[in-house]
PDB file of C-alpha atoms in Angstrom:
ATOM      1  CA  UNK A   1       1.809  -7.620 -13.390  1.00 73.00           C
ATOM      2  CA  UNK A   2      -1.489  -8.661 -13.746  1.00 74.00           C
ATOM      3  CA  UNK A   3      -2.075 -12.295 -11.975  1.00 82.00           C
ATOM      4  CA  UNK A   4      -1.313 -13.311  -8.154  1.00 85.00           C
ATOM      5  CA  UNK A   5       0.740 -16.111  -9.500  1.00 82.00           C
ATOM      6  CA  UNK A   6       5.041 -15.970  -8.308  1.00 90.00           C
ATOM      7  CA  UNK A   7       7.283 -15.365 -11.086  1.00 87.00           C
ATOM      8  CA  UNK A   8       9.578 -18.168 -11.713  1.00 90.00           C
ATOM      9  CA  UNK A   9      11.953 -15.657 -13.932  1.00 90.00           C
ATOM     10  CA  UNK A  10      13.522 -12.422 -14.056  1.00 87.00           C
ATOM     11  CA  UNK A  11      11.362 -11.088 -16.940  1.00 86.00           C
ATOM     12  CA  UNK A  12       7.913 -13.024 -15.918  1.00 86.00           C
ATOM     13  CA  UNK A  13       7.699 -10.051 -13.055  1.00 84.00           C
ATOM     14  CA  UNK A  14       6.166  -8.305 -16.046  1.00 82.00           C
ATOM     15  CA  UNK A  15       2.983 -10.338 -16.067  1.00 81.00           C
ATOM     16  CA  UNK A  16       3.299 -12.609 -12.558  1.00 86.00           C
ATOM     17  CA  UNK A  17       2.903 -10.925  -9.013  1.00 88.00           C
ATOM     18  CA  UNK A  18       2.466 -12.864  -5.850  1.00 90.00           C
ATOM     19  CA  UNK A  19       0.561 -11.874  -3.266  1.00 91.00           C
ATOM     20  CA  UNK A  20      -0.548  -9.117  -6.235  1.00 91.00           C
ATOM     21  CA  UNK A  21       1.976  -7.131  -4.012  1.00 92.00           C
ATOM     22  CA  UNK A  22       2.926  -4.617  -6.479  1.00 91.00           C
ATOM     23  CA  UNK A  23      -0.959  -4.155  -7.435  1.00 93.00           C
ATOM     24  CA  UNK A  24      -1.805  -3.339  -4.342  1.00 94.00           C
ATOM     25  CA  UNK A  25       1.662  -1.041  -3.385  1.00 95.00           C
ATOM     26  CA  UNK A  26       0.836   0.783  -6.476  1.00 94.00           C
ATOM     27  CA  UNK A  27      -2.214   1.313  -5.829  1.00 96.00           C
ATOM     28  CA  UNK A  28      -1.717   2.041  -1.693  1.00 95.00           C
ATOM     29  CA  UNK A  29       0.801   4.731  -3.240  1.00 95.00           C
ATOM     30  CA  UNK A  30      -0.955   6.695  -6.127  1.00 94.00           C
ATOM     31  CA  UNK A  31      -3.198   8.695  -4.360  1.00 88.00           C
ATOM     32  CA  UNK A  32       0.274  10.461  -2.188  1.00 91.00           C
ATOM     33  CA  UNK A  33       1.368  10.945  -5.889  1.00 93.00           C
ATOM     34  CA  UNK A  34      -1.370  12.832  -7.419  1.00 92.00           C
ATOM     35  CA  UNK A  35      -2.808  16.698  -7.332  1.00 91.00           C
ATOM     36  CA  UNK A  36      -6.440  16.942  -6.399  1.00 87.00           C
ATOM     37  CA  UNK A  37      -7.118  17.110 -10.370  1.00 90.00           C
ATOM     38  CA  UNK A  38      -3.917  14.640 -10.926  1.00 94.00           C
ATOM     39  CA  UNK A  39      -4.513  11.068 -13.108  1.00 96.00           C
ATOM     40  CA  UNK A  40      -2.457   8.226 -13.947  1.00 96.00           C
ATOM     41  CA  UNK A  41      -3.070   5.258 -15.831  1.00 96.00           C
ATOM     42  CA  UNK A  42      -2.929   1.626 -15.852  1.00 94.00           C
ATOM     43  CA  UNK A  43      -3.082  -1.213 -18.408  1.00 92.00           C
ATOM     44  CA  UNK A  44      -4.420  -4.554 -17.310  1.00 91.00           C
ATOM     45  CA  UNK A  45      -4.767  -7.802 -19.277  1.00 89.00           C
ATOM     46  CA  UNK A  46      -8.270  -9.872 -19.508  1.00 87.00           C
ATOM     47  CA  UNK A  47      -6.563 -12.646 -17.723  1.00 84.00           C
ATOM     48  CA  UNK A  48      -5.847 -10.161 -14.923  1.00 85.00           C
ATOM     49  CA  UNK A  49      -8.240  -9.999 -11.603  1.00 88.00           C
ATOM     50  CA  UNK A  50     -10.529  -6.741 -12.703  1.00 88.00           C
ATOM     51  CA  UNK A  51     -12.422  -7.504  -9.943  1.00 93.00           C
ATOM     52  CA  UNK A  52      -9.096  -6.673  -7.949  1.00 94.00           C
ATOM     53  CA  UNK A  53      -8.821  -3.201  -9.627  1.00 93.00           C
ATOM     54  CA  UNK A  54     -11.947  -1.734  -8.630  1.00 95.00           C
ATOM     55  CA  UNK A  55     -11.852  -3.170  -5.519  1.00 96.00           C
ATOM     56  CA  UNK A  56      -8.022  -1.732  -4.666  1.00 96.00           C
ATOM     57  CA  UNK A  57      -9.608   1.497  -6.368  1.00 96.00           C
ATOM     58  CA  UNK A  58     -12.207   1.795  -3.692  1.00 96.00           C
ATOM     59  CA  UNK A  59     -10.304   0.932  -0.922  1.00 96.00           C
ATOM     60  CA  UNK A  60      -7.687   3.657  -1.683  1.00 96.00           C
ATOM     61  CA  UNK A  61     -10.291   6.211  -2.042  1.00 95.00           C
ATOM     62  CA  UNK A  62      -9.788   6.448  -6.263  1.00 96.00           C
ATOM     63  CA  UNK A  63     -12.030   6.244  -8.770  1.00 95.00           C
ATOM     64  CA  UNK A  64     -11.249   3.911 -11.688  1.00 96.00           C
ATOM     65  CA  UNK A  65     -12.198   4.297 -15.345  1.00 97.00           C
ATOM     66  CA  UNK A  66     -12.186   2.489 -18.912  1.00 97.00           C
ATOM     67  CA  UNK A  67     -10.341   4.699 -21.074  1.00 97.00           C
ATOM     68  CA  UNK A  68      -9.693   1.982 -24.124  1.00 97.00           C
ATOM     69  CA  UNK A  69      -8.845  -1.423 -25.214  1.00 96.00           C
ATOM     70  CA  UNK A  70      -6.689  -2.959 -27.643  1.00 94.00           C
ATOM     71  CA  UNK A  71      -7.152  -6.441 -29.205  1.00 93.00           C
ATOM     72  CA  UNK A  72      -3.309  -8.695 -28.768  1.00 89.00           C
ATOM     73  CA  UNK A  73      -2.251 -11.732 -29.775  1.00 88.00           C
ATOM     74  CA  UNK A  74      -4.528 -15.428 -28.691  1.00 87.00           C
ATOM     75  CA  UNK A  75      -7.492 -13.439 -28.428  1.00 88.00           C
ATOM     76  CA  UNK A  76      -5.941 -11.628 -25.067  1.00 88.00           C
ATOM     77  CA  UNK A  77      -7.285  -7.863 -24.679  1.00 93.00           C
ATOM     78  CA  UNK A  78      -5.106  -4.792 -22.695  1.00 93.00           C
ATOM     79  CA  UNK A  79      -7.528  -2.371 -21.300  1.00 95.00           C
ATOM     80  CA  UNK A  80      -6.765   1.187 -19.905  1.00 96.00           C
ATOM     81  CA  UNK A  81      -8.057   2.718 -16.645  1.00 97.00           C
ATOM     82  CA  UNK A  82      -7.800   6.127 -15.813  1.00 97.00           C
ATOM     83  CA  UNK A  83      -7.149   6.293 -11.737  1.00 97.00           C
ATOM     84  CA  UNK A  84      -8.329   9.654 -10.220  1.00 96.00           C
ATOM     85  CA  UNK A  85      -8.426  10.533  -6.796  1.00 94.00           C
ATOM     86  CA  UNK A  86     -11.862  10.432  -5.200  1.00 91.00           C
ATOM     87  CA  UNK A  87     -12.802  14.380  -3.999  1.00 79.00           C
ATOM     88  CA  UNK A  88     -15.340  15.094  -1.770  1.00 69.00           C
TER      89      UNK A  88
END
């Protein structure tokens, strides 16, 4: 889901997150997921918060980068993010 905006239906959870609850839970989560060299990937929509990403990213201790883009329909664009844990 890419905008803090409350899904009216069942199948607008795929685009509408309140709160950006599952966002954030996701990204709260990943790092108890992944090996020290683990990865995972997410694809977020222009009209999406970026600014969100990268600041959930840093605030979970990951490190978050542009792995592609791909042009959809009305001029939207999906880009990928490659979410590492941050080693020290």
């Amino acid at each position: 889901p890419f905008t803090d905006f409350k899904a009216e239906k069942d199948f607008q959870v795929c685009f509408w997150d309140a709160g950006n609850k599952t966002v954030r839970s996701f990204f709260a989560g990943i790092a108890t997921r992944l090996t020290k060299k683990g990865r995972a990937y997410v694809c977020w929509s222009s009209f999406g918060n970026k600014t969100l990403l990268r600041k959930l990213a840093r605030a979970n201790r990951l490190s978050l980068t542009h792995r592609g883009r791909r042009e959809g329909r009305g001029g939207m664009f999906y880009d990928v993010y490659e979410i590492r844990p941050v080693t020290i």
